[in-house]
């Protein structure tokens, strides 16, 4: 099976590593990719011989041959030229733009929801409508389009204020604060950008990321993870795309996945199918375990980053077959998912100045280790790895338990050098120390 992965982050590197381990995946390519994926899954060139296996062996690909994948049409054309059997679309941008529709329209199987279904991530207002229709528990929310409405909604909802960009914002569109001027300023900035603002009830309790693979009817939940959205230790500083993650969650209540499957995942998938816009791909439920029960904080329409870096190494089921079954409506026939024992922890290294003004172009030393998942990296003409994005890379540690996985992750981090690089020192620490408590359910 020839598999083309679209994207260039740590998630896509993690997807490529897991796909390369599936014997059914004979040829693997990632576009546009990064310094890590290029070695494992070089960006495609037009393949005159579809039976050729040379790409997986690392056929030299010059920069001029790299394919542009910035529009759905370009992704579909590339998949056709490269004679892909399956396209796996990593990031939300192409999905919300309709890349999965374009790939399916040229007769190629695609793992990722249609534009209509990806609106679950592309519009928080649409997601709330779907949740209301499906009876999925979530925070009360109100969408505003003017500064007058913004102030009235902030008055009504009260502190702590939860102010969200209705559209895509790479994980940085949400501000949760007790500071009314800060809440107003964030809402006004969103309005100035021409977007709608969503004001929500604050949800107490620890957050969980739960991914489910679905073909639009059958839903298979993966193992839950937790990520760390703030830049600084102790959850301080601005929001980021995610600074680390771990899985599994030793503190999570028994039966959490079964409960979320019944109350969130299956009803949402059923509601989208009922509307004539079935969701095939990864449904990512961002959850809060509140005093009033599980609540959906947000939905995403793709694998999370960096949670993918810890969930996939623990998945024993071959990934290529699983994603193909979801892409072709055959998940009901798929075997139950199998998992490795133990735990995984990932720690992200971000560029100096991230998330506001990341400084890029710096040499990254020690980035070739097996534990490294590249994100914002590229190789220069001398073969040196350089930073080209805000989140530069992450390291993954595995262990028989969370404590040993955490130790392994920080040991791997010590081998990587990025001048001024930022990372958190407390990823998975509270869980290892047993300091995560669940609010009393009233
Ligand atoms: N880790 C958060 C996200 O992928 O959106």
Tab-separated table of C-alpha atoms and ligand atoms in Angstrom:
chain	number	residue	atom	x	y	z
A	1	UNK	CA	0.000	0.000	0.000
A	2	UNK	CA	1.351	3.422	-1.037
A	3	UNK	CA	0.546	5.933	1.699
A	4	UNK	CA	0.905	9.686	1.323
A	5	UNK	CA	0.878	11.734	4.546
A	6	UNK	CA	0.114	15.458	4.273
A	7	UNK	CA	1.631	17.825	6.837
A	8	UNK	CA	4.907	18.926	8.364
A	9	UNK	CA	4.606	18.701	12.144
A	10	UNK	CA	5.571	16.364	14.955
A	11	UNK	CA	2.207	14.649	14.503
A	12	UNK	CA	3.059	13.799	10.895
A	13	UNK	CA	6.515	12.509	11.889
A	14	UNK	CA	4.842	10.302	14.521
A	15	UNK	CA	2.283	9.115	11.929
A	16	UNK	CA	5.094	8.260	9.490
A	17	UNK	CA	7.013	6.292	12.141
A	18	UNK	CA	3.901	4.254	13.022
A	19	UNK	CA	2.915	3.742	9.365
A	20	UNK	CA	6.456	2.613	8.453
A	21	UNK	CA	6.133	-0.155	11.062
A	22	UNK	CA	3.025	-1.573	9.345
A	23	UNK	CA	4.152	-4.314	6.907
A	24	UNK	CA	1.156	-3.495	4.684
A	25	UNK	CA	2.653	-0.043	4.009
A	26	UNK	CA	5.179	-0.679	1.246
A	27	UNK	CA	5.856	2.894	0.144
A	28	UNK	CA	5.520	5.952	2.347
A	29	UNK	CA	5.794	9.614	1.520
A	30	UNK	CA	5.150	12.824	3.425
A	31	UNK	CA	4.597	16.261	1.913
A	32	UNK	CA	5.722	18.884	2.577
A	33	UNK	CA	7.339	17.105	5.543
A	34	UNK	CA	10.249	18.178	7.734
A	35	UNK	CA	13.831	17.100	8.424
A	36	UNK	CA	12.578	14.012	10.270
A	37	UNK	CA	9.978	12.778	7.784
A	38	UNK	CA	12.237	13.373	4.778
A	39	UNK	CA	14.591	10.579	5.824
A	40	UNK	CA	11.743	8.115	6.433
A	41	UNK	CA	9.120	9.215	3.911
A	42	UNK	CA	10.609	11.489	1.247
A	43	UNK	CA	8.238	13.937	-0.434
A	44	UNK	CA	6.900	12.413	-3.641
A	45	UNK	CA	8.115	12.878	-7.132
A	46	UNK	CA	5.879	11.931	-10.064
A	47	UNK	CA	6.364	8.160	-10.149
A	48	UNK	CA	6.607	6.737	-13.660
A	49	UNK	CA	6.564	3.214	-12.254
A	50	UNK	CA	3.847	2.657	-9.630
A	51	UNK	CA	5.512	-0.598	-8.531
A	52	UNK	CA	8.728	1.199	-7.667
A	53	UNK	CA	9.734	0.855	-4.035
A	54	UNK	CA	12.634	3.267	-4.312
A	55	UNK	CA	11.087	6.131	-2.360
A	56	UNK	CA	10.957	4.239	0.918
A	57	UNK	CA	14.667	3.544	0.562
A	58	UNK	CA	15.287	7.277	0.522
A	59	UNK	CA	15.667	8.191	-3.141
A	60	UNK	CA	17.308	11.598	-3.325
A	61	UNK	CA	14.704	14.290	-3.850
A	62	UNK	CA	15.858	17.793	-4.705
A	63	UNK	CA	14.114	20.838	-3.311
A	64	UNK	CA	12.863	21.703	-6.802
A	65	UNK	CA	10.981	18.378	-6.964
A	66	UNK	CA	9.060	18.986	-3.771
A	67	UNK	CA	5.377	19.222	-4.366
A	68	UNK	CA	3.256	22.159	-3.281
A	69	UNK	CA	0.367	20.965	-1.117
A	70	UNK	CA	-1.146	24.287	-0.166
A	71	UNK	CA	-4.559	23.711	-1.767
A	72	UNK	CA	-6.997	20.756	-1.856
A	73	UNK	CA	-6.565	20.539	-5.646
A	74	UNK	CA	-2.779	20.350	-5.330
A	75	UNK	CA	-3.050	17.597	-2.725
A	76	UNK	CA	-5.416	15.587	-4.940
A	77	UNK	CA	-3.222	16.097	-8.010
A	78	UNK	CA	-0.135	15.020	-6.079
A	79	UNK	CA	-1.921	11.904	-4.787
A	80	UNK	CA	-2.878	11.021	-8.375
A	81	UNK	CA	0.587	11.651	-9.809
A	82	UNK	CA	2.156	9.582	-7.070
A	83	UNK	CA	-0.537	6.873	-7.444
A	84	UNK	CA	-1.320	6.843	-3.730
A	85	UNK	CA	-3.541	4.075	-2.367
A	86	UNK	CA	-4.288	6.067	0.782
A	87	UNK	CA	-3.849	9.727	1.699
A	88	UNK	CA	-3.633	10.639	5.396
A	89	UNK	CA	-4.228	14.327	6.035
A	90	UNK	CA	-2.614	15.486	9.285
A	91	UNK	CA	-3.505	19.149	9.955
A	92	UNK	CA	-6.883	20.841	10.245
A	93	UNK	CA	-6.197	23.562	7.643
A	94	UNK	CA	-6.417	21.343	4.539
A	95	UNK	CA	-9.345	19.375	6.005
A	96	UNK	CA	-11.400	22.507	6.670
A	97	UNK	CA	-10.493	23.679	3.150
A	98	UNK	CA	-11.857	20.458	1.603
A	99	UNK	CA	-8.711	18.417	0.870
A	100	UNK	CA	-10.344	15.076	1.765
A	101	UNK	CA	-13.238	15.807	-0.651
A	102	UNK	CA	-10.755	16.636	-3.417
A	103	UNK	CA	-8.774	13.417	-2.877
A	104	UNK	CA	-11.922	11.253	-2.792
A	105	UNK	CA	-13.184	12.978	-5.933
A	106	UNK	CA	-10.208	11.583	-7.874
A	107	UNK	CA	-10.998	8.081	-6.604
A	108	UNK	CA	-8.311	7.751	-3.915
A	109	UNK	CA	-9.055	6.635	-0.349
A	110	UNK	CA	-8.507	9.445	2.138
A	111	UNK	CA	-8.228	9.374	5.915
A	112	UNK	CA	-9.741	12.641	7.081
A	113	UNK	CA	-13.201	14.188	7.215
A	114	UNK	CA	-14.896	16.102	4.424
A	115	UNK	CA	-14.996	19.883	4.526
A	116	UNK	CA	-18.578	19.763	5.822
A	117	UNK	CA	-17.698	17.369	8.664
A	118	UNK	CA	-14.403	19.135	9.508
A	119	UNK	CA	-16.469	22.232	10.333
A	120	UNK	CA	-16.734	20.522	13.714
A	121	UNK	CA	-13.270	22.014	14.260
A	122	UNK	CA	-13.496	24.910	11.783
A	123	UNK	CA	-16.447	26.573	13.545
A	124	UNK	CA	-17.030	26.400	17.280
A	125	UNK	CA	-20.581	27.637	16.679
A	126	UNK	CA	-21.280	24.700	14.310
A	127	UNK	CA	-19.758	22.291	16.853
A	128	UNK	CA	-22.103	23.616	19.543
A	129	UNK	CA	-25.094	23.153	17.225
A	130	UNK	CA	-24.106	19.532	16.559
A	131	UNK	CA	-23.563	18.874	20.264
A	132	UNK	CA	-26.939	20.367	21.172
A	133	UNK	CA	-28.686	18.268	18.522
A	134	UNK	CA	-26.851	15.116	19.642
A	135	UNK	CA	-27.370	15.741	23.382
A	136	UNK	CA	-23.604	15.854	23.989
A	137	UNK	CA	-22.629	17.503	27.308
A	138	UNK	CA	-20.682	20.735	26.816
A	139	UNK	CA	-20.334	24.252	28.232
A	140	UNK	CA	-23.080	26.813	27.608
A	141	UNK	CA	-21.850	29.210	24.917
A	142	UNK	CA	-22.841	32.393	23.137
A	143	UNK	CA	-21.490	33.680	19.804
A	144	UNK	CA	-20.979	37.439	19.391
A	145	UNK	CA	-20.117	39.617	16.420
A	146	UNK	CA	-19.761	43.131	17.930
A	147	UNK	CA	-18.012	44.767	20.865
A	148	UNK	CA	-21.391	45.625	22.432
A	149	UNK	CA	-22.461	41.973	22.342
A	150	UNK	CA	-19.016	40.967	23.626
A	151	UNK	CA	-19.297	43.156	26.752
A	152	UNK	CA	-22.875	41.994	27.413
A	153	UNK	CA	-21.875	38.331	27.118
A	154	UNK	CA	-18.856	38.805	29.418
A	155	UNK	CA	-21.168	40.469	31.988
A	156	UNK	CA	-23.631	37.601	31.744
A	157	UNK	CA	-21.157	34.687	31.885
A	158	UNK	CA	-18.909	36.253	34.571
A	159	UNK	CA	-15.404	35.216	35.654
A	160	UNK	CA	-13.452	33.128	34.945
A	161	UNK	CA	-13.950	34.378	31.383
A	162	UNK	CA	-13.574	31.893	28.513
A	163	UNK	CA	-13.106	33.761	25.216
A	164	UNK	CA	-12.593	31.776	22.003
A	165	UNK	CA	-12.000	32.500	18.338
A	166	UNK	CA	-14.865	30.833	16.436
A	167	UNK	CA	-12.485	29.766	13.651
A	168	UNK	CA	-9.124	28.013	13.395
A	169	UNK	CA	-6.357	29.533	15.531
A	170	UNK	CA	-3.728	26.769	15.863
A	171	UNK	CA	-4.606	26.175	19.527
A	172	UNK	CA	-3.928	29.809	20.407
A	173	UNK	CA	-7.429	31.261	19.997
A	174	UNK	CA	-8.595	30.621	23.567
A	175	UNK	CA	-8.072	32.845	26.596
A	176	UNK	CA	-9.262	31.777	30.043
A	177	UNK	CA	-8.809	34.542	32.584
A	178	UNK	CA	-10.210	36.302	35.655
A	179	UNK	CA	-8.917	39.585	34.232
A	180	UNK	CA	-11.839	41.386	32.575
A	181	UNK	CA	-9.691	43.839	30.521
A	182	UNK	CA	-7.653	40.877	29.197
A	183	UNK	CA	-10.862	39.032	28.251
A	184	UNK	CA	-12.206	42.124	26.483
A	185	UNK	CA	-8.892	42.729	24.688
A	186	UNK	CA	-8.770	39.143	23.372
A	187	UNK	CA	-12.389	39.305	22.193
A	188	UNK	CA	-11.788	42.646	20.442
A	189	UNK	CA	-8.664	41.301	18.725
A	190	UNK	CA	-10.692	38.371	17.337
A	191	UNK	CA	-13.416	40.750	16.113
A	192	UNK	CA	-10.789	43.004	14.497
A	193	UNK	CA	-9.508	39.938	12.602
A	194	UNK	CA	-13.031	39.600	11.180
A	195	UNK	CA	-13.946	36.465	13.159
A	196	UNK	CA	-16.824	35.705	15.489
A	197	UNK	CA	-16.162	35.357	19.231
A	198	UNK	CA	-17.515	32.539	21.374
A	199	UNK	CA	-17.998	33.216	25.124
A	200	UNK	CA	-18.414	30.085	27.243
A	201	UNK	CA	-18.973	28.850	30.779
A	202	UNK	CA	-15.771	27.924	32.565
A	203	UNK	CA	-15.302	24.168	32.989
A	204	UNK	CA	-13.482	23.035	36.147
A	205	UNK	CA	-11.530	19.781	36.441
A	206	UNK	CA	-8.615	18.151	34.591
A	207	UNK	CA	-8.608	18.000	30.801
A	208	UNK	CA	-8.284	14.871	28.674
A	209	UNK	CA	-7.667	14.409	24.953
A	210	UNK	CA	-9.477	11.390	23.556
A	211	UNK	CA	-9.112	10.438	19.877
A	212	UNK	CA	-11.520	8.138	18.073
A	213	UNK	CA	-10.975	6.621	14.642
A	214	UNK	CA	-14.256	6.436	12.736
A	215	UNK	CA	-15.546	5.639	9.266
A	216	UNK	CA	-18.703	7.669	9.877
A	217	UNK	CA	-20.598	4.809	11.537
A	218	UNK	CA	-18.275	2.606	13.588
A	219	UNK	CA	-16.153	4.349	16.225
A	220	UNK	CA	-12.957	2.975	17.826
A	221	UNK	CA	-11.559	5.033	20.711
A	222	UNK	CA	-7.802	5.262	21.229
A	223	UNK	CA	-6.104	5.511	24.614
A	224	UNK	CA	-6.628	8.884	26.398
A	225	UNK	CA	-3.807	11.405	26.750
A	226	UNK	CA	-3.273	14.738	28.435
A	227	UNK	CA	-1.482	17.691	26.889
A	228	UNK	CA	-0.009	20.913	28.276
A	229	UNK	CA	-1.169	23.992	26.429
A	230	UNK	CA	0.599	26.810	28.297
A	231	UNK	CA	4.196	27.712	27.515
A	232	UNK	CA	5.418	27.762	31.118
A	233	UNK	CA	5.764	25.378	34.055
A	234	UNK	CA	2.762	25.307	36.360
A	235	UNK	CA	0.460	26.174	33.422
A	236	UNK	CA	1.664	29.765	33.225
A	237	UNK	CA	2.065	32.090	30.244
A	238	UNK	CA	0.294	32.137	26.909
A	239	UNK	CA	-1.392	29.234	25.175
A	240	UNK	CA	0.562	27.280	22.589
A	241	UNK	CA	-0.187	24.446	20.194
A	242	UNK	CA	0.922	22.092	23.022
A	243	UNK	CA	4.199	21.777	24.953
A	244	UNK	CA	4.062	18.106	25.975
A	245	UNK	CA	1.795	15.147	26.575
A	246	UNK	CA	1.576	11.743	28.229
A	247	UNK	CA	-0.490	8.579	28.005
A	248	UNK	CA	-2.127	6.642	29.596
A	249	UNK	CA	-3.699	8.610	32.469
A	250	UNK	CA	-3.256	6.665	35.727
A	251	UNK	CA	-5.649	9.035	37.526
A	252	UNK	CA	-8.523	8.762	35.027
A	253	UNK	CA	-11.697	7.132	36.329
A	254	UNK	CA	-12.285	3.515	35.314
A	255	UNK	CA	-14.847	3.456	32.537
A	256	UNK	CA	-13.993	6.936	31.213
A	257	UNK	CA	-13.569	5.780	27.605
A	258	UNK	CA	-16.786	3.732	27.704
A	259	UNK	CA	-18.677	6.719	29.120
A	260	UNK	CA	-17.286	9.159	26.538
A	261	UNK	CA	-17.997	6.694	23.744
A	262	UNK	CA	-21.651	6.513	24.788
A	263	UNK	CA	-22.223	10.173	25.689
A	264	UNK	CA	-19.968	12.013	23.204
A	265	UNK	CA	-18.248	10.107	20.403
A	266	UNK	CA	-20.970	7.811	19.034
A	267	UNK	CA	-23.780	10.436	19.311
A	268	UNK	CA	-21.634	13.022	17.479
A	269	UNK	CA	-20.706	10.611	14.685
A	270	UNK	CA	-24.363	9.517	14.413
A	271	UNK	CA	-25.583	13.133	14.270
A	272	UNK	CA	-23.165	14.044	11.458
A	273	UNK	CA	-24.226	10.951	9.482
A	274	UNK	CA	-27.883	11.860	10.046
A	275	UNK	CA	-27.167	15.313	8.561
A	276	UNK	CA	-25.746	13.706	5.415
A	277	UNK	CA	-22.177	14.766	6.263
A	278	UNK	CA	-20.569	11.620	7.742
A	279	UNK	CA	-17.309	12.141	9.605
A	280	UNK	CA	-14.523	9.724	8.561
A	281	UNK	CA	-11.156	10.286	10.192
A	282	UNK	CA	-10.098	11.133	13.744
A	283	UNK	CA	-12.649	12.752	15.980
A	284	UNK	CA	-10.617	14.399	18.744
A	285	UNK	CA	-12.670	15.160	21.830
A	286	UNK	CA	-11.080	17.705	24.166
A	287	UNK	CA	-12.793	16.931	27.467
A	288	UNK	CA	-12.998	18.395	30.966
A	289	UNK	CA	-13.771	16.049	33.840
A	290	UNK	CA	-15.896	18.517	35.834
A	291	UNK	CA	-17.805	18.346	39.085
A	292	UNK	CA	-20.945	17.957	36.954
A	293	UNK	CA	-19.512	15.125	34.849
A	294	UNK	CA	-17.637	14.895	31.555
A	295	UNK	CA	-18.009	17.957	29.310
A	296	UNK	CA	-16.671	18.567	25.787
A	297	UNK	CA	-14.365	21.598	25.724
A	298	UNK	CA	-13.859	21.393	21.958
A	299	UNK	CA	-13.776	19.013	19.027
A	300	UNK	CA	-10.934	18.745	16.560
A	301	UNK	CA	-11.114	16.951	13.244
A	302	UNK	CA	-7.628	15.357	13.276
A	303	UNK	CA	-5.001	13.768	15.506
A	304	UNK	CA	-3.737	16.095	18.258
A	305	UNK	CA	-0.193	17.383	18.373
A	306	UNK	CA	1.737	16.492	20.559
A	307	UNK	CA	-0.658	13.804	21.921
A	308	UNK	CA	-0.165	11.678	18.783
A	309	UNK	CA	3.510	11.367	19.686
A	310	UNK	CA	2.535	9.431	22.864
A	311	UNK	CA	-0.612	7.581	21.757
A	312	UNK	CA	0.738	5.967	18.568
A	313	UNK	CA	3.843	4.320	20.103
A	314	UNK	CA	1.509	2.499	22.510
A	315	UNK	CA	-0.833	1.267	19.749
A	316	UNK	CA	0.075	-2.329	18.811
A	317	UNK	CA	-2.509	-2.544	16.003
A	318	UNK	CA	-0.892	-1.756	12.613
A	319	UNK	CA	-1.786	1.837	11.799
A	320	UNK	CA	-1.988	1.663	7.987
A	321	UNK	CA	-4.663	-1.044	8.003
A	322	UNK	CA	-6.662	0.826	10.642
A	323	UNK	CA	-6.638	4.127	8.753
A	324	UNK	CA	-7.462	2.400	5.445
A	325	UNK	CA	-10.433	0.614	7.060
A	326	UNK	CA	-11.730	3.963	8.352
A	327	UNK	CA	-11.180	5.640	4.984
A	328	UNK	CA	-13.067	2.921	3.112
A	329	UNK	CA	-16.021	2.383	5.456
A	330	UNK	CA	-14.840	-1.010	6.704
A	331	UNK	CA	-14.127	-0.289	10.366
A	332	UNK	CA	-16.901	-2.648	11.531
A	333	UNK	CA	-14.815	-5.538	10.135
A	334	UNK	CA	-11.624	-4.363	11.859
A	335	UNK	CA	-10.178	-6.289	14.812
A	336	UNK	CA	-10.446	-4.643	18.255
A	337	UNK	CA	-7.518	-2.334	18.910
A	338	UNK	CA	-4.499	-3.814	20.723
A	339	UNK	CA	-2.178	-1.817	23.008
A	340	UNK	CA	1.343	-2.166	24.341
A	341	UNK	CA	1.681	-1.993	28.098
A	342	UNK	CA	3.587	0.874	29.677
A	343	UNK	CA	3.496	4.613	29.173
A	344	UNK	CA	4.861	7.358	26.938
A	345	UNK	CA	5.782	10.985	27.629
A	346	UNK	CA	6.683	13.653	25.091
A	347	UNK	CA	8.314	17.035	25.732
A	348	UNK	CA	8.302	19.778	23.079
A	349	UNK	CA	11.224	22.131	22.457
A	350	UNK	CA	10.014	25.457	21.088
A	351	UNK	CA	11.936	28.277	19.457
A	352	UNK	CA	12.941	31.310	21.510
A	353	UNK	CA	10.127	33.876	21.375
A	354	UNK	CA	7.407	31.221	20.779
A	355	UNK	CA	4.418	31.576	20.735
A	356	UNK	CA	4.362	35.334	20.021
A	357	UNK	CA	7.420	35.830	17.801
A	358	UNK	CA	9.403	32.634	17.311
A	359	UNK	CA	12.996	33.139	16.198
A	360	UNK	CA	13.914	30.587	13.537
A	361	UNK	CA	16.874	29.648	11.355
A	362	UNK	CA	18.961	28.297	14.228
A	363	UNK	CA	21.045	25.130	14.085
A	364	UNK	CA	19.584	22.237	16.101
A	365	UNK	CA	22.137	19.750	17.432
A	366	UNK	CA	21.348	16.179	18.453
A	367	UNK	CA	18.133	15.981	16.456
A	368	UNK	CA	18.827	12.601	14.828
A	369	UNK	CA	18.016	10.382	17.817
A	370	UNK	CA	15.313	7.705	17.611
A	371	UNK	CA	13.350	9.480	20.335
A	372	UNK	CA	13.078	12.726	18.331
A	373	UNK	CA	9.917	13.732	16.468
A	374	UNK	CA	10.697	16.640	14.163
A	375	UNK	CA	8.237	19.520	13.696
A	376	UNK	CA	9.535	22.938	12.609
A	377	UNK	CA	12.793	21.663	11.138
A	378	UNK	CA	14.500	21.594	7.783
A	379	UNK	CA	17.943	20.541	6.551
A	380	UNK	CA	20.131	23.260	5.042
A	381	UNK	CA	22.422	22.686	2.056
A	382	UNK	CA	25.168	21.400	4.368
A	383	UNK	CA	22.823	18.828	5.941
A	384	UNK	CA	22.497	20.687	9.258
A	385	UNK	CA	19.071	20.616	10.911
A	386	UNK	CA	17.707	24.149	11.352
A	387	UNK	CA	14.601	25.481	13.051
A	388	UNK	CA	11.886	26.784	10.726
A	389	UNK	CA	8.881	26.907	13.053
A	390	UNK	CA	7.673	27.722	16.572
A	391	UNK	CA	7.495	24.164	17.887
A	392	UNK	CA	10.806	22.786	16.663
A	393	UNK	CA	10.695	19.163	17.769
A	394	UNK	CA	9.621	16.873	20.574
A	395	UNK	CA	11.280	13.923	22.261
A	396	UNK	CA	9.390	10.784	23.279
A	397	UNK	CA	10.250	8.591	26.275
A	398	UNK	CA	8.768	5.134	26.820
A	399	UNK	CA	8.751	3.184	30.060
A	400	UNK	CA	7.017	0.449	31.974
A	401	UNK	CA	5.229	3.181	33.899
A	402	UNK	CA	4.714	6.930	33.673
A	403	UNK	CA	7.633	7.760	35.985
A	404	UNK	CA	10.152	5.803	33.901
A	405	UNK	CA	8.707	7.167	30.631
A	406	UNK	CA	9.111	10.696	32.006
A	407	UNK	CA	12.703	10.017	33.026
A	408	UNK	CA	13.409	8.642	29.530
A	409	UNK	CA	11.865	11.694	27.840
A	410	UNK	CA	13.917	14.192	29.841
A	411	UNK	CA	17.081	12.101	29.302
A	412	UNK	CA	16.457	12.260	25.534
A	413	UNK	CA	15.845	16.010	25.765
A	414	UNK	CA	19.285	16.496	27.312
A	415	UNK	CA	20.876	15.341	24.015
A	416	UNK	CA	19.164	18.072	21.969
A	417	UNK	CA	20.609	21.576	21.737
A	418	UNK	CA	18.741	24.618	20.469
A	419	UNK	CA	20.080	27.988	21.512
A	420	UNK	CA	17.361	29.742	23.584
A	421	UNK	CA	15.017	26.751	23.132
A	422	UNK	CA	12.086	26.637	25.534
A	423	UNK	CA	10.639	23.534	27.149
A	424	UNK	CA	8.583	22.727	30.223
A	425	UNK	CA	10.179	20.800	33.063
A	426	UNK	CA	6.871	19.591	34.546
A	427	UNK	CA	5.345	17.460	31.776
A	428	UNK	CA	3.521	14.520	33.451
A	429	UNK	CA	4.978	15.498	36.837
A	430	UNK	CA	1.679	16.002	38.698
A	431	UNK	CA	0.418	12.652	37.392
A	432	UNK	CA	3.607	10.859	38.466
A	433	UNK	CA	3.360	12.454	41.917
A	434	UNK	CA	-0.339	11.568	42.239
A	435	UNK	CA	-1.326	15.244	42.505
A	436	UNK	CA	-4.177	15.216	39.963
A	437	UNK	CA	-7.502	15.151	41.725
A	438	UNK	CA	-10.920	14.792	40.187
A	439	UNK	CA	-13.579	17.245	41.382
A	440	UNK	CA	-16.286	15.691	43.517
A	441	UNK	CA	-19.173	14.832	41.196
A	442	UNK	CA	-22.266	16.573	42.445
B	1	LIG	N1	-2.673	19.447	21.475
B	1	LIG	C1	-3.744	20.250	21.065
B	1	LIG	C2	-4.140	20.118	19.660
B	1	LIG	O1	-3.645	19.293	18.930
B	1	LIG	O2	-5.003	20.868	19.233
